[in-house]
Structure formats: structure tokens, C-alpha cells
XYZ file of C-alpha atoms in Angstrom:
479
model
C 0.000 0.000 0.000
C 1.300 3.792 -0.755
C 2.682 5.442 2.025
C 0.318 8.823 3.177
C 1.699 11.902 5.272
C -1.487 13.751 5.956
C -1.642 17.431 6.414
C -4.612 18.568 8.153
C -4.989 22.292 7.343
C -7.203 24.063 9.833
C -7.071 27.549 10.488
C -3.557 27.917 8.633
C -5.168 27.967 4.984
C -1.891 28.840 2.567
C 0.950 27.050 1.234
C 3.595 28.769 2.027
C 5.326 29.253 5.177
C 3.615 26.429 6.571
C 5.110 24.461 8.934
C 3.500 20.986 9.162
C 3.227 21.375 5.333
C 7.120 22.198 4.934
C 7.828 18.998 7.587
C 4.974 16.405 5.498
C 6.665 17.055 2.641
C 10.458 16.745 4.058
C 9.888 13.399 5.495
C 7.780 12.375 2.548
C 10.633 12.495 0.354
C 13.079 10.409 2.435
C 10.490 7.972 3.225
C 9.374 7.537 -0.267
C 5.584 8.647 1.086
C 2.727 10.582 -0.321
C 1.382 14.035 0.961
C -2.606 13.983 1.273
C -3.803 17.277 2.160
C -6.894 17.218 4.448
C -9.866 19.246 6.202
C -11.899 18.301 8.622
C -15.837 19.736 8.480
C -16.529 19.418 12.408
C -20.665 20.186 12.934
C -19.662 21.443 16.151
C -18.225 24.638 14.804
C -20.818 24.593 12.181
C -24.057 24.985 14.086
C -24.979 28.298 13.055
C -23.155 30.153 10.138
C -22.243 34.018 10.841
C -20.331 36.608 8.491
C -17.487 34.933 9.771
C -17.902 31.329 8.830
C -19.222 33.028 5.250
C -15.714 34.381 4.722
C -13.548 31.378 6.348
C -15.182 28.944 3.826
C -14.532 31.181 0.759
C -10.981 31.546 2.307
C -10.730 27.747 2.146
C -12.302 27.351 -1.310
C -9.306 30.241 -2.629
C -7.204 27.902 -0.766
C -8.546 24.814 -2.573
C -8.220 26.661 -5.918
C -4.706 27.673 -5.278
C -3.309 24.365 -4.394
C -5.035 22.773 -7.439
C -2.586 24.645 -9.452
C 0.384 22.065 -8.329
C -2.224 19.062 -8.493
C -2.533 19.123 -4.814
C -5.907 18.666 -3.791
C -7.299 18.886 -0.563
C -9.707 16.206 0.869
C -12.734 16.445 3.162
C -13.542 14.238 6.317
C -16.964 15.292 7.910
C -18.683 14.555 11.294
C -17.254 14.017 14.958
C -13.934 12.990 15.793
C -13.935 9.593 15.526
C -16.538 9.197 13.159
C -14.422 11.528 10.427
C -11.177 9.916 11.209
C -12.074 6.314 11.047
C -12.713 7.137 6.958
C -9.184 7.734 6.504
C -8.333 4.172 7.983
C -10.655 2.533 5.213
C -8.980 3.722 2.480
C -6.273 2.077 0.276
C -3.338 3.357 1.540
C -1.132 3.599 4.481
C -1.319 6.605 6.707
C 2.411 7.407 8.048
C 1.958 10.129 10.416
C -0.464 12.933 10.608
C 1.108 16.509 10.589
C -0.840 19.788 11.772
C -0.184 22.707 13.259
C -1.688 22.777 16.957
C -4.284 24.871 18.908
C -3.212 25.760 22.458
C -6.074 27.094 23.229
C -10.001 26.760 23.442
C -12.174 24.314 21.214
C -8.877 23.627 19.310
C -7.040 22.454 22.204
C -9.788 20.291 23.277
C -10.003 18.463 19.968
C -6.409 18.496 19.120
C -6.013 16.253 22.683
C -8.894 13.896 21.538
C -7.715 13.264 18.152
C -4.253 12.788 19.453
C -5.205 10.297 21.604
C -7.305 8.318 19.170
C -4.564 8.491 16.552
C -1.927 7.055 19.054
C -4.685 4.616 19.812
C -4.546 3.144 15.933
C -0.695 3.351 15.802
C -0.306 6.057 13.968
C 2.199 8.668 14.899
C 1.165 12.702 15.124
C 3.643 15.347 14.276
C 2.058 19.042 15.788
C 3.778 22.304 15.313
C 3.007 26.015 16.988
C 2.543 28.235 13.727
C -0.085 30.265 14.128
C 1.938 32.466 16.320
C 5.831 33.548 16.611
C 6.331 31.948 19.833
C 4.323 29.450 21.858
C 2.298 29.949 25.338
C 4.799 28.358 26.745
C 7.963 29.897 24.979
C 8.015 33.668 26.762
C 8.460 33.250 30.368
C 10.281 34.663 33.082
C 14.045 33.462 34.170
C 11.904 31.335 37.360
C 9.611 29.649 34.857
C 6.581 31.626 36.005
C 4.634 33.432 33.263
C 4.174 37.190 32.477
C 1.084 38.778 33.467
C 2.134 42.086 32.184
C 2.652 42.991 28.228
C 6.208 45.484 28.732
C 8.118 42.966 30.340
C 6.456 39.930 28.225
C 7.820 41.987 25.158
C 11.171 42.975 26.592
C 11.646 38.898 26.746
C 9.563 38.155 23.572
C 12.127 40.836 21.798
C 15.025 39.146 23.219
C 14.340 35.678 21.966
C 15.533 34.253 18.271
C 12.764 34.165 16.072
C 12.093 31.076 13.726
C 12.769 31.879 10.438
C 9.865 31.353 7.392
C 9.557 27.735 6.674
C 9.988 27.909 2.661
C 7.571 25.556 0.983
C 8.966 23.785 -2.428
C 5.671 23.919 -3.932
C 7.500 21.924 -7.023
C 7.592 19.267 -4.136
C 3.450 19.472 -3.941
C 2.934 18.757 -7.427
C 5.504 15.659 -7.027
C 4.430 14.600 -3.870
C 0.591 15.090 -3.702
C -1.808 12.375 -3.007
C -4.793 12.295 -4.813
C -7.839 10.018 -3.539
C -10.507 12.791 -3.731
C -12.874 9.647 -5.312
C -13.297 8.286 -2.391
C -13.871 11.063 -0.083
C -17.377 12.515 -1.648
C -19.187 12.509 1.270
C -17.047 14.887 2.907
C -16.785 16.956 -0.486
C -20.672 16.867 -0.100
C -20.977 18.749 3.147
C -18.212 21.327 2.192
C -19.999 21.683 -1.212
C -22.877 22.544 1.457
C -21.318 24.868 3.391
C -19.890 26.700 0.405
C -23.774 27.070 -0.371
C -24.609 29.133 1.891
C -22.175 31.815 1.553
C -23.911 34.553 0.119
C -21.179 37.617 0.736
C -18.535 39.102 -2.257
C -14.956 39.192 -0.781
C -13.067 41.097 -2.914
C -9.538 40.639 -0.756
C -9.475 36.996 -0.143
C -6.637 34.563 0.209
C -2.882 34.083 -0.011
C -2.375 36.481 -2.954
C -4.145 38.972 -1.331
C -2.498 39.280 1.468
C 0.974 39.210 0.339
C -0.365 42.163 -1.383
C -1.642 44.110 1.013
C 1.001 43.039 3.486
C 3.823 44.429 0.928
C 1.207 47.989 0.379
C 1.105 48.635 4.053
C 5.223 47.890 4.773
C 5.709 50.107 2.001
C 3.982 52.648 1.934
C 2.443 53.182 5.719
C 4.449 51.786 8.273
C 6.459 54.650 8.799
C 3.411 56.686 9.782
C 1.917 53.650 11.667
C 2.309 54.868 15.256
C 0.773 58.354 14.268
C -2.276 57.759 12.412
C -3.324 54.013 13.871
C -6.014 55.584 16.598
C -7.821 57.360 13.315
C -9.841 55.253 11.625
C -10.918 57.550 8.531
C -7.055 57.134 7.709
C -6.852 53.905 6.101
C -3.811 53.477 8.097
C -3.810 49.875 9.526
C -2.484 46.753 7.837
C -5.749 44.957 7.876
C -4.274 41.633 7.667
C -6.179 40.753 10.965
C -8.612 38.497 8.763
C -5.341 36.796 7.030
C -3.450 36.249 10.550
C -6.769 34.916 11.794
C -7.646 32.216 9.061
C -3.498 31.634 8.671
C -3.822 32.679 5.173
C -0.783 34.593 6.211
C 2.436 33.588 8.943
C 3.269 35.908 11.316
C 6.635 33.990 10.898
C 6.367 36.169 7.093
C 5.010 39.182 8.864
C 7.327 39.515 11.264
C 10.278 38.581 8.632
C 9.062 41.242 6.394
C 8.835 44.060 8.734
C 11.902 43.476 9.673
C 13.707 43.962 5.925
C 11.574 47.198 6.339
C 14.047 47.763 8.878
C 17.345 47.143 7.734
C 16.748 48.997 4.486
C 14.817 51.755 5.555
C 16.197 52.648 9.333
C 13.944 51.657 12.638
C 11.013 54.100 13.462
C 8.514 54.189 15.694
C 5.537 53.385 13.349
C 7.533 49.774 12.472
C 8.422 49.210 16.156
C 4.572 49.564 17.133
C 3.678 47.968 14.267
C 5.605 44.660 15.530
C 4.441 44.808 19.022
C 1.465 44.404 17.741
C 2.287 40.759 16.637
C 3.648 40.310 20.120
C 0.398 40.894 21.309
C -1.417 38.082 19.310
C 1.361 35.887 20.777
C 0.821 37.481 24.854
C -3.036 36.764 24.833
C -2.876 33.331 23.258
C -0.835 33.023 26.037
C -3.144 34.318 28.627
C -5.860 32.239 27.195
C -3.713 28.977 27.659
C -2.643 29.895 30.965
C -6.679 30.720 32.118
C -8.456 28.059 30.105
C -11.668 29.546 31.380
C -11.331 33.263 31.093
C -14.083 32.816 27.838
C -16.303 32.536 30.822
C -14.967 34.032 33.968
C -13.077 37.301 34.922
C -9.296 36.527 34.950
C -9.145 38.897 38.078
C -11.167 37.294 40.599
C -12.364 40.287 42.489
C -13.932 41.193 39.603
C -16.036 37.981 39.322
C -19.116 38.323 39.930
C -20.726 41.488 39.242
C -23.877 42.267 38.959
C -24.147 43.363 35.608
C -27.340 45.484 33.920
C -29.618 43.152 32.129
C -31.410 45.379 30.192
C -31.595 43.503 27.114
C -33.125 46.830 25.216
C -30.005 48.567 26.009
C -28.088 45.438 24.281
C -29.926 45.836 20.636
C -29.206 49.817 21.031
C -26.274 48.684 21.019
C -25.572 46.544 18.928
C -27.753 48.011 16.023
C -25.995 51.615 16.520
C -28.286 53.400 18.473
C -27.085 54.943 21.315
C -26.980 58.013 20.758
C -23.006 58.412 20.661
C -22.392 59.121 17.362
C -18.613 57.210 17.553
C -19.899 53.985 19.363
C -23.404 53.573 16.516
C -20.627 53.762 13.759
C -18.170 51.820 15.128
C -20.956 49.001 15.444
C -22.383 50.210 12.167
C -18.983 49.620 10.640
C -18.678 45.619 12.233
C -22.342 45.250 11.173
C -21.508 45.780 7.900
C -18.414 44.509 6.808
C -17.204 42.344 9.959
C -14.463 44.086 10.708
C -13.629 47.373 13.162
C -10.774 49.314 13.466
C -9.249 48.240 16.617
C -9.770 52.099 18.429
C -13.046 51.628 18.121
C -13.034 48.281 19.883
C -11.873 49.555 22.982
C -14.506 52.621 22.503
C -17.261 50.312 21.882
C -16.422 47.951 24.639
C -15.931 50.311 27.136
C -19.356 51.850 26.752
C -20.720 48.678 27.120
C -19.355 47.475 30.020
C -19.203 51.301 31.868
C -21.788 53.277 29.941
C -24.325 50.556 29.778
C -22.488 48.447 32.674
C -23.479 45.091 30.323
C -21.654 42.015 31.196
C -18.260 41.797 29.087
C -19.068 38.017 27.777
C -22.382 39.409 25.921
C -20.212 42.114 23.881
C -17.565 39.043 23.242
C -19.728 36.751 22.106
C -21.390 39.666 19.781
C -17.912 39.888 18.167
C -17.309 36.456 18.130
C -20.730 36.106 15.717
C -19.566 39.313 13.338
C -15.659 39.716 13.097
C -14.139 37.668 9.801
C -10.790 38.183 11.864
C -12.697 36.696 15.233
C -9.525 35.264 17.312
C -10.448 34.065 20.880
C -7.289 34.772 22.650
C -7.009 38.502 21.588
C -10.804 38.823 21.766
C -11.054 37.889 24.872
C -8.482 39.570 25.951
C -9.439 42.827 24.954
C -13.084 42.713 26.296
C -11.447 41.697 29.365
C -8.941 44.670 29.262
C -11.926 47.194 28.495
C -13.786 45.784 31.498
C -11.097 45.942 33.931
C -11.075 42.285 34.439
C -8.611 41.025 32.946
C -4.540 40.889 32.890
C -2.873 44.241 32.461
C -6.020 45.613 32.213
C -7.810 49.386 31.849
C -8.003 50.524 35.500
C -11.440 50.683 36.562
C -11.453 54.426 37.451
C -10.119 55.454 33.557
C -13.226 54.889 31.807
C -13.113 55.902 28.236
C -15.568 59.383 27.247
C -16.993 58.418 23.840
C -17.300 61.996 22.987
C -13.618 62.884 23.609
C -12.817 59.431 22.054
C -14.976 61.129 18.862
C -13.292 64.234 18.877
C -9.932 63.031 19.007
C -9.823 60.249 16.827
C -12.599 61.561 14.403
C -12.277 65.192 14.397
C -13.670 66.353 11.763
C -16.620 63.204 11.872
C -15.303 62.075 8.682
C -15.768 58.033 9.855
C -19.334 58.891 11.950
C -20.956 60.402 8.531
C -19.531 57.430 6.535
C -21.345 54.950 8.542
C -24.332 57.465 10.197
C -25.847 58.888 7.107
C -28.455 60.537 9.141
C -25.712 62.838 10.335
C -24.426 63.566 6.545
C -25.001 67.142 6.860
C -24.759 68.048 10.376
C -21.157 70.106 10.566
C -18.113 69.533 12.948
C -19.506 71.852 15.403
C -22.351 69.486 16.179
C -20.953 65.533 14.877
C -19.732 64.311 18.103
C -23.140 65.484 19.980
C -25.506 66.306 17.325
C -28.452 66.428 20.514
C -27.260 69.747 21.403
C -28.817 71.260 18.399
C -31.422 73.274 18.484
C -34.901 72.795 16.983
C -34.301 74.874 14.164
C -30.643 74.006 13.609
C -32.107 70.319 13.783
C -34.699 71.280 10.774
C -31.500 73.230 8.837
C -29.392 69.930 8.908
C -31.953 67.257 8.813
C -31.730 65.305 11.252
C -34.313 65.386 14.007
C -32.795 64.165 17.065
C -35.652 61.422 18.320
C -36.774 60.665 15.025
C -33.675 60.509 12.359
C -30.900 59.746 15.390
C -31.526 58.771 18.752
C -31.038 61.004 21.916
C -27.806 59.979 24.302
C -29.113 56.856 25.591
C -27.061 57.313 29.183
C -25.525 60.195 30.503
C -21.963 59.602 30.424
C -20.889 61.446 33.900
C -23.506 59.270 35.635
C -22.403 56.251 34.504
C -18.925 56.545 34.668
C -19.308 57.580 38.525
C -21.873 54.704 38.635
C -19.317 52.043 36.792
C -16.325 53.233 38.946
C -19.082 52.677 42.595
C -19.685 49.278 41.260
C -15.810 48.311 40.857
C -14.814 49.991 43.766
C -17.602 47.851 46.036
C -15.934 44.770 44.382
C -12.854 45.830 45.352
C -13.659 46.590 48.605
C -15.479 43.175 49.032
């Protein structure tokens, strides 16, 4: 029977840079094996389908499309575990080890353990990697072992560590080396077929191309200017590759490499430097998440647990539809509502009203992102809801509660990003953007918009609230 290295792609959907692929392939060729590239359909993380699993599946399907290119197809397994697994063992061929590139955290830990175990069970030997970020949970840690709870001194030691270099796929090697037994894996190309059926959205950036691209656009060209124009999100000045880290249509291994040939021929700056902490991040909050395996659920600060949160479910729609009455927060949530994405400023504006403004549980706001954002990651996710609300590691202190107004008229002065996503406030001037319910009656008729009626009056008063917010953390604090 042939020999079989499997790849089992999972959130890492590219060919290059990839490390279980690079590793399949290497010991395929001494071994004499083939590669078989697989996915796995689980229905667990197919129960509902959001914006998010819309663009994840049309990722895959780019992914699908690109790798038939070297005659490298990809094959489909569907149902639980066991159930999907076992099909691979009634084929015609030998499997010699499965290579993938792990989950530390969450669901993906959970079922990286159970497959593991069932694998080992039938003889077969497992090969896991850490790619999705630079370094591991466990990698950065203090000279004592213990971990960082802290980001500055997690990214003193992060910095100081060699980083792996980019793990350069021979995609010659694909078209030599790939299996091909898509004929007897239907059913599984039935339910993907499926899934691929209900994705109704137009990506116009999608895939490995794309985000070379716009990785290569944004090193270029904006960088340099990162650290002063990030926090303004009518500036077009992010990367946006969030989506591409997320889905591992792009290595941070690349990202990181990249950046830094920014650097040697163009001279360190501050933009680059932020820019690069910024993948340090990804890498401190998967930590975090691995090191409190329940902080989806529970405040990672444990004076904080338990609050007694507003219930006010009303509140919740306002805002989530955009309709509080703060002109910044309804287009932020305006913005994720309609393309799932939001400039990361106006994730921690957005999150803070929630939790202080509204004082709504964290978790409901989390899970709200985790049903819209196509660049949804669980560790930094979680992380940041946590950091708005106090709760978490190196958090917000509870006392600095953001202002939405001041957030609006420093970060959208001139309300350039409210009246792209508030067209009810189209023609109400900068004197009047960040609290259009100050006009007057008349000045409400000359600019038409009718506070009440076209936009909503300030659902809260901000200086209540905040003292309100900082009573309630201060009695937990106390407690």
C-alpha cells in the first residue's frame, strides 16, 4: 500500500510558510511517502453560520483553488472525531503520520487532545507544530519559569528571543508529492460543497495572494506613519491583515520577517516598532488564554467575578444596532455590522461603553464579536473585552473609563468616519458631529436630522455612569 503523510490544514489555509506542510513534505521524500492534504468539516463549529464562517469557507475554497494549481488537492472528512477519522483508515493506503499545526487554546485544544489520543490509539504517529503564532504559550516566560502577566516585560523577553525563520515551501515538491484520492472522499466533499452554499457575501480581498499584497502595500507605503495615524480610523492606516493572521492565510513567521527587511533597508522608526508589538500581542493573549483556560467565561481577576451586571436587554440591541446616541460607538458598530471588521480604536470605545456606559456584562459584547468579526480570534478577543472591562490581565483601570465623545473628537475630528457609517448625520457640521443632541430645533430642521426621530437622543448620561461604573468596581474591590 502507498505510504500517506497527511496534512490537516485548519485555520492555517496557505501554502507557504507552513510548517506541518514544509515537515509532510520533508519526510515524505526520504520515506518515499505521499502528501494527502486534508480538512476536517466538524458540525460542532458549524451549528450556526455568521459573516465569519461566510468568509472562512470562501478563504478555504481560494485555498482549494490555489493548491489545485500544483495538483494538490485537498480532501474532506466530515462529522465528529472519531466518526471523520475512522474514513481515513478505510482507504487504500497507508497513513504514516499525521502533521498539523496545533491549537493551544479553546475548542482547538480540546479536539487536538482527543484526536491525538485516538490516533496514538490506531498506531499512527502525530507530528504538531506552533505556527499560528511567533512563539508558543509556553515559549516567553520569566528566568523562574513563572509566566508574564504584564505585556512590557512579556515583550522585553519576547524581543530578546531568536525568532524562527519562514519555513519555505517547495511547492515543485506538492505537485511531485501530492496524493490524490478525492474519489473516495465525496461525502465529505458533499458537506463542504454545502457549506460553500450558503455563503452569500462578495470578498473582494481573499486569500494568499491577497495578502501578500496588502502586506507588501502597508510595509511600504504606511508603516512609517503607523504609530501616528493608527487611533484614526478615517485614515486607512492599519495593515488589515487581521482576517489573514486569523484564518493563517498569512504567517506571522512572514510578517514579522518582512517588517523586519523594512528595517534594515529603511532605518527603525517608531511606526515599524509599534507595528511589531502588535504581533507580540497576538502571541501574549494566546498566552493568557492557555494559561486561564476559562477566562471565555470568567473574569481573569477574581475580584472582579461576579458582578452584577445590567440586564437590560433593550439597552443590548441599542447597542448593537448603533443606536445609542453616541455618534462614535453607533458607527463603530455600524462599521462591524456591515463589513465584519472594526478598526481596533473603536473596539476599545465600543467595549468600554458597554461594560461602563451601559455596565453590560463583558461576555455578551464578546460573544457579539465572536458572531460578526471575519478576523474573530479568541485569545485577543477575549483579551481585549477583558482589558476594556477591567477584568482582565494588564487591564484598563477601573477608574479610567473611556468618554466616547472625547474618544470622537480626538480620533474623528472632523466626523469624517461617523458620517460614513451614520448617514443621518451627513449634513450636520463639525460643530455638532460628536453630539448632534445639542442642536437646536431649528438648527435640527436646517441639517436634517431630528434628534428622536432621524438619530436617537444619548441613551445614558456619560458622567452618571462613569461615577456609577467606577461605585460598582470599587464595592468589588472593597469586598
Amino acid at each position: 500500500m502507498q505510504k500517506v503523510n497527511i496534512v490537516w490544514f485548519r485555520q492555517d489555509l496557505r501554502l507557504s510558510d507552513h510548517k506541518a506542510l514544509y515537515y509532510a513534505l520533508k519526510d515524505a521524500e526520504q520515506s518515499r511517502a505521499k502528501v494527502l492534504g486534508l480538512f476536517h468539516i466538524h458540525p460542532s463549529l458549524n451549528e450556526s453560520f455568521t459573516v465569519r464562517h461566510d468568509y472562512f469557507f470562501r478563504t478555504l475554497e481560494d485555498l482549494i483553488n490555489h493548491a489545485a494549481e500544483y495538483d494538490f488537492p485537498i480532501h474532506f472528512i466530515t462529522g465528529e472525531v472519531e466518526e471523520a477519522f475512522q474514513h481515513l483508515l478505510d482507504q487504500d493506503f497507508a497513513i504514516r503520520s499525521v502533521f498539523y499545526n496545533k491549537d493551544e487554546v479553546g475548542f482547538g485544544r480540546e479536539r487536538d487532545q482527543k484526536v491525538n489520543k485516538w490516533l496514538e490509539a490506531q498506531g499512527i504517529d502525530v507530528e504538531s507544530f506552533v505556527d499560528a503564532h511567533i512563539h508558543g504559550a509556553e515559549e516567553v516566560h520569566k528566568k523562574d519559569g513563572g509566566y508574564y502577566k504584564v505585556f512590557t516585560p512579556y515583550y522585553r523577553m519576547w524581543s530578546s528571543l531568536e525568532k524562527p525563520a519562514v519555513f519555505r515551501v517547495d511547492k515543485q515538491k506538492l505537485s511531485e508529492l501530492g496524493a490524490d484520492y478525492t474519489d473516495q472522499f465525496k461525502r465529505g466533499e458533499k458537506a463542504f460543497r454545502d457549506l460553500l452554499s450558503k455563503c452569500t457575501k462578495e470578498w473582494n480581498h481573499i486569500g494568499e495572494r491577497s495578502a501578500v499584497g496588502r502586506l507588501a502595500h502597508f510595509l511600504h507605503h504606511k508603516v512609517h506613519h503607523y504609530e501616528e495615524n493608527r487611533d484614526f480610523p478615517s485614515k486607512n492606516a492599519t495593515s488589515m491583515i487581521s482576517p489573514y493572521l486569523k484564518n493563517g492565510v498569512l504567517s506571522p513567521r512572514t510578517v514579522y520577517h518582512k517588517a523586519m527587511e523594512i528595517k534594515e533597508d529603511n532605518g527603525e522608526s517608531k511606526g515599524l516598532e509599534t507595528y511589531i508589538s502588535e504581533i507580540a500581542w497576538r502571541d501574549f493573549y494566546n498566552m493568557i488564554y492557555y494559561i486561564y483556560p476559562n477566562s471565555k467565561d470568567e473574569e481573569v481577576s477574581d475580584q472582579y467575578q461576579g458582578i452584577d451586571w445590567n440586564q437590560d436587554e433593550e439597552y443590548f440591541e441599542k447597542w448593537k444596532q448603533g443606536q445609542t446616541g453616541y455618534p462614535i460607538v453607533d458607527a463603530a458598530m455600524r462599521q462591524l455590522n456591515t463589513i465584519g471588521w472594526m478598526h481596533n480604536r473603536l473596539r476599545m470605545v465600543v467595549a468600554s461603553f458597554l461594560t461602563k456606559d451601559y455596565l453590560m456584562d463583558w461576555r455578551k459584547g464578546e460573544r457579539y464579536f465572536e458572531e460578526c468579526l471575519i478576523d474573530y480570534d479568541a485569545s485577543s478577543n477575549i483579551g481585549g473585552w477583558q482589558w476594556a472591562a477591567s477584568t482582565g490581565t494588564d487591564a484598563v483601570p477601573y477608574f479610567r473609563v473611556f468618554n466616547p465623545t472625547r474618544q470622537s473628537e480626538r480620533f474623528d475630528p472632523e466626523g469624517t468616519f461617523i458620517r460614513s457609517y451614520l448617514p443621518e448625520l451627513k449634513d450636520v457640521p463639525k460643530k455638532y458631529i460628536h453630539e448632534p443632541s445639542k442642536m437646536s430645533d431649528e438648527e435640527q430642521n436646517q441639517y436634517n436630522c431630528k434628534i428622536g426621530e432621524d438619530y436617537p437622543e444619548p441613551s445614558v448620561d456619560h458622567k452618571t455612569m462613569r461615577k456609577r461604573a467606577i461605585e460598582v468596581f470599587e464595592q468589588r474591590k472593597d469586598s
